Amino acid sequence: MPGVDYVGIARNSTTARLAGFGIVAALSIAFVRLSLIDSHAAVSLAQVIYVLPPFAATVFSGLAAFKSGAASRERRMWAATAVLMGSLFLGEAALSVRTIFLGGQPPTPGMADVFFAIAIFALFVLLVVLAGIGTLPRATRVRVVADTIVLLALLDTLLFAGWVRGLLGAHVDSLAAVIAAVYTVQAATAGGVAFFLWLGNRERPAPRWAFDLGIAFLVYSLGLLLWPAWNVAWVLSESRVAEFTAELAYLVGYGLIATAALQRLVGRKAWEPPAHKLLLERERPWSGLVMSGTVVLAMGILVALTLGSPMDSRRFGVYFSATALAGLGILVRSASASFEGARLRHDALSDPVSGVGNHRSFHDRLGEITAEADRSEATVGLILLDLDAFSTVNTTRGYDAGDDALRAVAVAIQRALRPGDAVFRMSGDEFAVLMAGGDAEATEQSARRLLAAVRTVEAADMPMTASVGVAIYPDDGRDADSLVRSAEAAREWAKCHGKCRIVLANSGVSAALDADERVRLAEEGMRLDLARGLSAAVDAREVGNPYHSRNVAMLAVLLGQRLGMAPDELARLEAAALLHDVGKLALSDEVLRCSSRAAALQRKEIPVLGESFCASIGFSDVAQFVRSHRECWDGSGYPDGLSGDEIPLHSRLLALCGEYDVLTSGRSHRGPLSKGAALQEIDLGLGTRFDPELAEVFISVVGDHGALGWSEPREVAS
């Protein structure tokens, strides 16, 4: 970033690091010297020094959490560290106050132990954050946490059996031994935190403060591990030499945590801990066996230690508690493994975006349903839907918007299905529906409901549409593969002959789509996609109706179908309708919206400019239609003053469709008309502006349909 003084930032971070190390060293030396002086004043001052580092670590960690990015793992790491340090500060402060003012050994359990219990929980949360467990699927996350609990129980028991029992000797059944077991759990957890910070430094370039934080937790874990030795010296022999050894490790660990947080505050180098999965969770073929074997071994060791201890001893309670905890972890592990297996099976058969069945589950279900139909001599309906122009959603709005649209389409289709019907997403913009017992009539009715449901979904500011192919088993295919091919042929016919329509499979459709025809239709589809893209650019400049060209194209195709136009002519008509105003791209917004005479004369050049534009981009076959779409039946139009049959048929159709959409969408100088009022205006233009015969057909087509075209909600004039 320009203007950022990176050298200054680096110097500030280094200065904070050196200053922190210096302060920690000074406090450590002062604490040791004061701890060796046998006076109340010295002990009191040592206790004050002792609580300063956890207080600083709490404040700096909290500020570092606020400085980190919102919802980042770094923020969660610093927040857990702040809670940990805050709990430890309150616990240590409670002990220090008692030591200064009352002296002697504090009661167990006491207020400090409450704060230390919170610290244990915060430390475990920090371990979970750094291990990246939260990035795993839910069932895997539960299993990994259960594995971690089992391993911690085993490690705690081994530390207790080897380290604590050796220290306490004959006093192994004292309450101090039980508390020491808790501290070994905390030591193991802090060591895990240090381990994952070390892994993070290895796997991703990290700032120095991340390295210092790992060292800090390592020192802190060593202090926790030394606690039993301090406990032996304090409780059993009342010697103070070993006491400050463990406390010195705490003090240094707290101070280094505060130093790392201070570096993060002074510098600007954020660090997102890498989302490593636990070592045994790495993608290795033997990792699952190793983890399962370790869990079984841990359970065996815990049971053996429990059975080998007297039932009336406290160490039996320690071993039994660890065994029960590990047993609970194993039960949770087994349950989560079952859920994870079910999730994996579901994921293998489900589309991750829409949540419906995927291509594999479609073919599995198709095989089942056709076999059942053979046994019961029933029929099966297959509906294939291909969303029209869906690529424009991804192109104009991004892939996230495209995924949202796919999910909405899947929901709309599911709501329109009969009970027992199943929907699948076959590929990017293709869906399939299987209907058990669906005859031709029922399947066609369902296809119409599905098409209407798809149109309720809006994407890129327009309703979605789909090209639909319908096939019936066994009429249109004697096996699953031939049934799918028949439905695909019908869908392709619908897609390449006007779109937004339903086509029933038959031999004529399948025969027409040979290899050459498919190539030709694919090329025609690409031409129409280009025309749609250009029409969107034109419509974006329209005031009051950003869907004008698309509305005209929809109306023109409906009218062409009523007139019995061949598919090739329908495709040319749709392209001409989409491009009829493309000449506007050559004029400025000021000219398009100005009411002056000069601007009006320039706007009369739009058809000529559109003809040139079409000819230059490969639409020569529709260029004449675009040039003549402003001509009038009586010869009063422009640019050539053509009349009657001199005007190309496609241009006469465009004139009708364009005028109707203008009337129903409104313009800046007047509001939109209702359908009836707009048709009256068309009727008044018979023989003057419009071809009388075509106008009669147009009025009939519009009258037979409901709301036509895309538009935003608005007031309609009568």
XYZ file of C-alpha atoms in Angstrom, residues 24-585:
562
model
C 10.018 -10.149 31.555
C 13.688 -10.708 32.458
C 13.655 -7.845 34.975
C 10.449 -9.066 36.611
C 11.777 -12.631 36.746
C 15.020 -11.579 38.444
C 13.158 -9.391 40.913
C 10.691 -12.191 41.673
C 13.485 -14.714 42.320
C 15.424 -12.354 44.569
C 12.343 -11.356 46.549
C 11.185 -14.970 46.896
C 14.501 -15.868 48.582
C 14.066 -13.175 51.249
C 12.207 -14.419 54.287
C 10.119 -11.356 55.086
C 6.449 -10.455 54.680
C 7.262 -7.288 52.740
C 9.411 -9.200 50.241
C 6.774 -11.898 49.795
C 4.066 -9.262 49.303
C 6.108 -7.414 46.665
C 6.902 -10.701 44.913
C 3.202 -11.496 44.719
C 2.475 -8.075 43.193
C 5.177 -8.668 40.574
C 3.761 -12.124 39.919
C 0.285 -10.890 38.902
C 1.510 -8.107 36.600
C 2.331 -10.334 33.561
C -1.081 -12.130 33.441
C -2.815 -8.755 33.777
C -0.793 -7.310 30.877
C -1.383 -10.472 28.832
C -5.162 -10.150 29.418
C -5.258 -6.518 28.281
C -2.975 -6.939 25.254
C -4.660 -10.168 24.097
C -8.084 -8.530 24.290
C -6.880 -5.566 22.244
C -5.252 -7.920 19.724
C -8.597 -9.716 19.328
C -10.318 -6.405 18.503
C -7.561 -5.529 16.028
C -7.861 -8.877 14.203
C -10.240 -9.281 11.296
C -13.877 -9.902 12.075
C -14.864 -13.596 12.136
C -11.229 -14.617 11.564
C -9.585 -17.537 13.330
C -6.900 -15.150 14.562
C -9.569 -13.159 16.408
C -10.919 -16.338 18.009
C -7.384 -17.322 18.993
C -6.717 -13.996 20.720
C -10.170 -13.957 22.336
C -9.611 -17.424 23.844
C -6.150 -16.293 24.993
C -7.655 -13.192 26.628
C -10.239 -15.303 28.501
C -7.497 -17.723 29.565
C -5.207 -14.977 30.801
C -8.057 -13.108 32.476
C -9.128 -16.231 34.395
C -5.557 -16.953 35.445
C -5.059 -13.329 36.524
C -8.156 -13.411 38.711
C -7.158 -16.758 40.199
C -3.577 -15.699 40.864
C -4.766 -12.351 42.257
C -7.062 -14.161 44.687
C -4.179 -16.326 45.878
C -1.826 -13.357 46.112
C -4.298 -11.329 48.184
C -4.673 -14.236 50.578
C -0.905 -14.731 50.773
C -0.273 -11.036 51.505
C -3.011 -10.486 54.048
C -3.710 -13.922 55.589
C -0.732 -16.123 54.828
C -0.721 -19.893 55.007
C -2.128 -22.423 52.582
C -5.377 -21.376 50.820
C -8.448 -23.600 51.259
C -9.140 -26.197 48.592
C -11.378 -25.760 46.743
C -11.577 -21.978 46.902
C -12.442 -18.939 44.780
C -9.151 -19.219 42.889
C -10.005 -22.774 41.834
C -13.191 -21.510 40.136
C -11.138 -19.164 37.961
C -8.584 -21.895 37.265
C -11.406 -24.210 36.105
C -12.531 -21.506 33.650
C -8.918 -21.239 32.487
C -8.822 -24.975 31.744
C -11.935 -24.628 29.563
C -10.506 -21.569 27.761
C -7.258 -23.444 27.171
C -9.158 -26.332 25.585
C -11.096 -23.897 23.357
C -7.788 -22.353 22.285
C -6.499 -25.821 21.403
C -9.614 -26.479 19.296
C -9.216 -23.144 17.467
C -5.546 -23.693 16.660
C -6.034 -27.320 15.649
C -8.535 -26.200 13.016
C -11.195 -28.591 14.308
C -13.873 -25.996 13.585
C -13.126 -26.242 9.843
C -14.064 -29.937 9.744
C -17.571 -31.287 9.028
C -19.717 -31.507 12.154
C -19.566 -35.285 12.627
C -15.816 -35.345 12.017
C -15.418 -32.434 14.420
C -17.206 -34.337 17.191
C -15.099 -37.432 16.555
C -11.841 -35.495 16.638
C -12.844 -33.788 19.908
C -13.723 -37.201 21.366
C -10.335 -38.567 20.244
C -8.623 -35.564 21.838
C -10.424 -36.176 25.129
C -9.402 -39.856 25.137
C -5.763 -38.980 24.416
C -5.740 -36.276 27.096
C -7.197 -38.740 29.597
C -4.474 -41.249 28.710
C -1.691 -38.689 28.875
C -2.970 -37.361 32.181
C -3.111 -40.843 33.639
C 0.393 -41.722 32.461
C 1.776 -38.457 33.869
C -0.002 -39.118 37.129
C 1.136 -42.750 37.314
C 4.739 -41.918 36.501
C 5.480 -38.324 37.510
C 3.041 -37.522 40.330
C 3.193 -40.882 42.098
C 6.978 -40.759 42.050
C 6.963 -37.299 43.616
C 4.347 -37.910 46.263
C 5.346 -41.402 47.212
C 3.431 -42.397 50.327
C 1.225 -39.331 50.002
C -0.108 -40.380 46.582
C -3.628 -40.733 47.997
C -3.704 -37.177 49.351
C -6.001 -34.466 47.997
C -2.878 -32.824 46.556
C -2.479 -35.831 44.259
C -5.993 -35.388 42.871
C -5.374 -31.699 42.200
C -2.031 -32.580 40.609
C -3.919 -34.807 38.134
C -5.951 -31.803 37.013
C -2.769 -29.811 36.494
C -1.287 -32.513 34.288
C -4.379 -32.254 32.054
C -3.811 -28.514 31.815
C -0.116 -29.068 31.090
C -0.939 -31.495 28.263
C -3.464 -29.062 26.769
C -1.023 -26.116 26.932
C 1.591 -28.324 25.291
C -0.913 -29.044 22.511
C -1.424 -25.304 21.998
C 2.352 -24.815 21.719
C 2.533 -27.755 19.298
C -0.104 -26.368 16.929
C 1.479 -22.909 17.024
C 4.728 -24.607 16.015
C 2.909 -26.436 13.182
C 1.431 -23.135 12.048
C 4.884 -21.562 11.889
C 6.079 -24.479 9.777
C 3.157 -24.648 7.341
C 2.679 -20.947 6.689
C 5.108 -17.987 6.922
C 4.328 -16.409 10.281
C 5.346 -13.192 12.040
C 7.747 -13.368 14.962
C 4.983 -12.810 17.469
C 3.395 -16.152 16.464
C 6.701 -17.906 17.172
C 7.018 -16.097 20.515
C 3.457 -17.106 21.415
C 4.301 -20.772 20.848
C 7.376 -20.491 23.077
C 5.239 -18.767 25.722
C 2.743 -21.638 25.896
C 5.572 -24.180 25.969
C 7.088 -22.446 29.003
C 3.643 -22.211 30.599
C 3.038 -25.953 30.075
C 6.379 -26.727 31.740
C 5.309 -24.621 34.721
C 2.072 -26.612 34.948
C 4.030 -29.842 34.812
C 6.264 -28.613 37.653
C 3.249 -27.878 39.848
C 3.234 -31.326 41.525
C 6.848 -30.723 42.597
C 5.849 -27.362 44.044
C 2.892 -28.984 45.709
C 5.141 -31.630 47.318
C 7.537 -28.986 48.621
C 4.808 -26.636 49.862
C 2.228 -29.012 51.258
C 4.390 -31.821 52.553
C 7.705 -30.247 53.584
C 6.710 -26.545 53.634
C 9.883 -25.671 51.739
C 9.693 -22.514 49.580
C 12.630 -23.278 47.283
C 10.629 -25.371 44.801
C 7.612 -23.105 44.980
C 9.021 -20.175 43.051
C 10.576 -22.530 40.431
C 7.119 -23.411 39.086
C 5.852 -19.877 39.628
C 8.842 -18.482 37.731
C 7.871 -20.631 34.741
C 4.317 -19.245 35.006
C 5.587 -15.681 35.211
C 7.848 -16.073 32.162
C 5.052 -17.765 30.194
C 2.573 -15.002 31.048
C 5.132 -12.344 30.183
C 5.941 -13.881 26.805
C 2.224 -14.087 25.953
C 1.892 -10.396 26.801
C 4.965 -9.636 24.658
C 3.550 -11.534 21.653
C 0.218 -9.706 21.960
C 2.031 -6.363 22.220
C 3.937 -7.112 19.011
C 0.649 -7.868 17.260
C -0.740 -4.526 18.454
C 2.303 -2.485 17.408
C 2.846 -4.232 14.064
C 0.384 -4.710 11.222
C 1.176 -8.248 10.208
C -1.877 -10.399 10.777
C -1.596 -14.169 10.817
C -4.386 -16.603 10.143
C -3.502 -19.926 11.800
C -3.551 -22.611 9.088
C -6.526 -24.931 9.363
C -4.486 -28.080 9.877
C -6.384 -31.142 10.703
C -4.904 -33.074 13.601
C -1.864 -35.165 12.699
C -3.883 -38.348 12.689
C -6.552 -36.629 10.562
C -4.228 -36.045 7.608
C -5.171 -37.746 4.378
C -3.239 -40.985 4.838
C -4.706 -44.433 4.269
C -3.547 -45.724 7.657
C -4.532 -42.687 9.752
C -7.927 -44.056 10.754
C -6.450 -47.402 11.812
C -3.737 -45.689 13.867
C -6.262 -43.499 15.678
C -8.610 -46.402 16.360
C -5.728 -48.548 17.627
C -4.509 -45.729 19.865
C -7.964 -45.298 21.379
C -8.265 -49.034 22.101
C -4.745 -49.096 23.631
C -5.546 -46.049 25.760
C -8.706 -47.674 27.057
C -6.803 -50.851 27.918
C -4.129 -48.972 29.865
C -6.722 -46.950 31.774
C -8.722 -50.052 32.722
C -5.557 -51.866 33.854
C -4.473 -48.940 36.065
C -7.968 -48.647 37.533
C -8.206 -52.352 38.385
C -4.685 -52.301 39.880
C -5.526 -49.586 42.433
C -7.281 -50.058 45.804
C -10.909 -49.021 45.516
C -10.752 -46.910 48.668
C -7.792 -44.857 47.460
C -7.902 -41.452 45.810
C -5.713 -42.618 42.970
C -8.432 -45.168 42.146
C -10.773 -42.197 41.826
C -8.311 -40.485 39.465
C -7.922 -43.585 37.287
C -11.636 -44.400 37.347
C -12.566 -40.824 36.360
C -10.095 -40.896 33.465
C -11.423 -44.305 32.368
C -15.042 -43.105 32.507
C -14.128 -39.972 30.542
C -12.317 -42.037 27.936
C -15.256 -44.446 27.744
C -17.617 -41.554 27.140
C -15.251 -40.285 24.451
C -15.284 -43.698 22.754
C -19.091 -43.804 22.784
C -19.244 -40.318 21.281
C -16.602 -41.352 18.750
C -18.645 -44.374 17.660
C -21.831 -42.330 17.353
C -20.095 -39.588 15.390
C -18.491 -42.177 13.099
C -21.978 -43.529 12.331
C -23.297 -40.036 11.632
C -20.240 -39.288 9.517
C -20.796 -42.429 7.470
C -24.419 -41.428 6.909
C -23.301 -37.919 5.933
C -20.765 -39.285 3.455
C -23.410 -41.511 1.884
C -25.786 -38.555 1.681
C -23.088 -36.311 0.181
C -22.232 -38.972 -2.384
C -25.837 -38.928 -3.614
C -26.646 -35.209 -3.183
C -25.789 -32.092 -5.107
C -23.732 -29.824 -2.805
C -25.248 -26.591 -4.191
C -28.977 -27.280 -4.473
C -29.298 -30.084 -1.934
C -31.326 -32.316 -4.279
C -30.150 -35.623 -5.711
C -27.154 -35.650 -8.033
C -26.382 -37.403 -11.327
C -25.415 -40.644 -9.598
C -28.542 -40.835 -7.457
C -30.661 -40.060 -10.554
C -29.368 -43.111 -12.404
C -29.693 -45.282 -9.280
C -33.302 -44.199 -8.822
C -34.062 -44.481 -12.542
C -32.871 -48.088 -12.539
C -35.000 -48.881 -9.482
C -38.142 -47.172 -10.750
C -38.005 -48.692 -14.246
C -37.446 -52.174 -12.782
C -40.477 -51.681 -10.539
C -42.480 -50.445 -13.548
C -41.573 -53.620 -15.467
C -42.807 -55.789 -12.592
C -46.083 -53.909 -12.193
C -46.560 -53.000 -15.881
C -46.716 -49.315 -14.915
C -45.279 -46.219 -16.595
C -42.588 -43.767 -15.539
C -42.487 -40.089 -16.429
C -39.166 -38.326 -17.002
C -38.924 -34.525 -17.195
C -35.634 -32.831 -18.088
C -35.302 -29.072 -17.564
C -32.489 -26.886 -18.899
C -32.484 -23.342 -17.507
C -32.433 -20.808 -20.345
C -29.549 -18.347 -20.564
C -28.386 -19.295 -17.066
C -24.781 -18.441 -17.948
C -25.741 -14.757 -18.010
C -26.551 -14.951 -14.286
C -23.045 -16.164 -13.471
C -21.520 -13.663 -15.879
C -23.404 -10.579 -14.744
C -23.990 -11.322 -11.033
C -21.234 -13.763 -10.082
C -21.186 -17.448 -9.176
C -22.591 -16.882 -5.678
C -25.718 -15.357 -7.215
C -25.852 -18.285 -9.645
C -25.725 -20.772 -6.763
C -28.486 -18.871 -4.968
C -30.604 -19.054 -8.126
C -30.019 -22.807 -8.447
C -31.081 -23.345 -4.847
C -34.203 -21.252 -5.392
C -35.058 -23.200 -8.558
C -34.597 -26.514 -6.717
C -36.942 -25.357 -3.944
C -39.532 -24.132 -6.469
C -39.451 -27.459 -8.326
C -39.799 -29.465 -5.116
C -42.854 -27.455 -4.105
C -44.511 -28.148 -7.465
C -43.958 -31.929 -7.376
C -46.472 -34.579 -6.445
C -45.788 -36.670 -3.326
C -43.359 -39.418 -4.292
C -41.795 -37.574 -7.238
C -38.042 -36.934 -7.058
C -35.900 -34.072 -8.401
C -32.207 -34.237 -9.309
C -29.617 -31.766 -10.526
C -27.880 -33.359 -13.495
C -25.249 -30.713 -14.294
C -24.662 -26.975 -14.114
C -28.114 -25.730 -15.180
C -29.983 -28.984 -15.810
C -32.544 -30.669 -13.565
C -34.437 -33.941 -13.891
C -37.697 -35.142 -12.334
C -38.769 -38.794 -12.073
C -42.454 -39.620 -11.673
C -43.448 -43.160 -10.700
C -46.683 -44.129 -12.449
C -46.637 -40.977 -14.554
C -48.530 -41.364 -17.821
C -48.217 -38.887 -20.697
C -51.032 -36.594 -19.570
C -50.006 -36.447 -15.898
C -46.341 -35.941 -16.776
C -47.138 -33.121 -19.196
C -49.293 -31.414 -16.558
C -46.468 -31.735 -14.047
C -44.056 -30.286 -16.596
C -46.307 -27.250 -16.980
C -46.431 -26.790 -13.199
C -42.651 -27.062 -13.038
C -42.152 -24.506 -15.801
C -44.508 -22.106 -14.020
C -42.634 -22.729 -10.744
C -39.281 -21.973 -12.372
C -40.667 -18.681 -13.668
C -41.385 -17.580 -10.097
C -37.628 -17.468 -9.457
C -35.879 -14.213 -10.342
C -32.196 -13.978 -11.214
C -30.329 -11.097 -12.840
C -33.515 -9.010 -12.510
C -35.617 -11.336 -14.642
C -37.684 -14.487 -14.114
C -35.943 -17.739 -14.896
C -37.253 -19.858 -17.760
C -36.481 -23.403 -18.840
C -36.546 -25.612 -21.907
C -38.341 -28.823 -20.956
C -38.266 -32.282 -22.502
C -40.762 -35.004 -21.491
C -40.463 -38.750 -22.108
C -42.555 -41.705 -20.910
C -41.322 -45.202 -20.078
C -41.761 -47.581 -21.846
C -43.420 -45.667 -24.717
C -40.395 -43.467 -25.517
C -37.651 -45.877 -24.453
C -37.478 -49.574 -23.740
C -34.704 -49.123 -21.157
C -33.351 -46.395 -18.907
C -30.694 -45.179 -21.348
C -33.041 -44.874 -24.327
C -35.605 -43.096 -22.134
C -33.003 -40.496 -21.144
C -31.937 -40.040 -24.771
C -35.540 -39.418 -25.825
C -36.059 -36.835 -23.083
C -32.748 -35.163 -23.951
C -33.749 -34.947 -27.632
C -37.068 -33.327 -26.689
C -35.319 -30.893 -24.351
C -32.761 -29.929 -27.000
C -35.570 -29.372 -29.495
C -37.285 -27.050 -27.006
C -34.054 -25.216 -26.262
C -33.150 -24.647 -29.877
C -36.637 -23.764 -31.103
C -37.663 -20.795 -29.007
C -36.845 -21.931 -25.432
C -39.237 -21.523 -22.493
C -41.382 -24.352 -23.826
C -42.286 -27.998 -23.267
C -41.659 -30.625 -25.948
C -42.913 -34.219 -25.739
C -40.570 -36.916 -26.976
C -41.485 -38.699 -30.212
C -39.695 -40.334 -33.081
C -39.827 -37.155 -35.183
C -38.023 -35.116 -32.572
C -35.351 -37.767 -32.057
C -34.801 -38.259 -35.778
C -34.508 -34.541 -36.444
C -31.659 -34.145 -34.001
C -28.934 -35.915 -35.942
C -25.287 -34.860 -35.634
C -25.438 -32.107 -38.250
C -28.658 -30.756 -36.792
C -27.154 -30.674 -33.302
C -24.167 -28.686 -34.585
C -26.428 -26.263 -36.393
C -28.667 -25.824 -33.370
C -25.669 -25.306 -31.120
C -24.408 -22.561 -33.419
C -27.877 -21.005 -33.460
C -27.915 -21.131 -29.662
C -24.606 -19.283 -29.493
C -25.955 -16.656 -31.886
C -28.980 -16.115 -29.677
C -26.810 -15.913 -26.561
C -24.811 -13.141 -28.239
C -28.025 -11.376 -29.211
C -29.306 -11.631 -25.631
C -26.092 -10.130 -24.295
C -26.351 -7.171 -26.661
C -30.036 -6.692 -25.887
C -29.236 -6.560 -22.182
C -26.771 -3.728 -22.872
C -29.445 -1.869 -24.849
C -32.165 -2.447 -22.255
C -29.920 -1.159 -19.481
C -30.276 2.293 -21.066
C -34.067 2.139 -21.197
C -35.937 4.416 -18.800
C -38.873 2.677 -17.144
C -38.497 -0.777 -18.756
C -35.125 -2.526 -18.555
C -36.639 -5.625 -20.240
C -37.957 -4.095 -23.490
C -35.943 -6.141 -26.014
C -36.558 -9.397 -24.152
C -40.279 -8.681 -23.918
C -40.439 -7.957 -27.656
C -38.610 -11.222 -28.376
C -41.022 -13.220 -26.210
C -44.064 -11.673 -27.882
C -42.580 -12.120 -31.356
C -41.901 -15.836 -30.799
C -45.462 -16.371 -29.536
C -46.846 -14.579 -32.581
C -44.535 -16.508 -34.944
C -45.649 -19.796 -33.441
C -49.298 -18.838 -33.960
C -48.477 -18.058 -37.616
C -46.856 -21.495 -38.028
C -43.334 -20.290 -38.686
C -40.645 -22.946 -39.100
C -38.084 -23.306 -36.293
C -35.381 -21.631 -38.387
C -37.580 -18.616 -39.001
C -38.551 -18.459 -35.334
C -34.854 -18.318 -34.411
C -34.266 -15.488 -36.904
C -37.322 -13.666 -35.590
C -36.105 -13.968 -31.994
C -32.647 -12.654 -32.944
C -34.174 -9.720 -34.843
C -36.427 -8.902 -31.880
C -33.519 -8.950 -29.453
C -31.451 -6.695 -31.724
C -34.173 -4.389 -33.062
C -32.931 -1.428 -30.969
C -29.205 -2.264 -31.031
C -28.561 0.957 -32.992
C -29.146 2.873 -29.731
C -25.678 1.787 -28.638
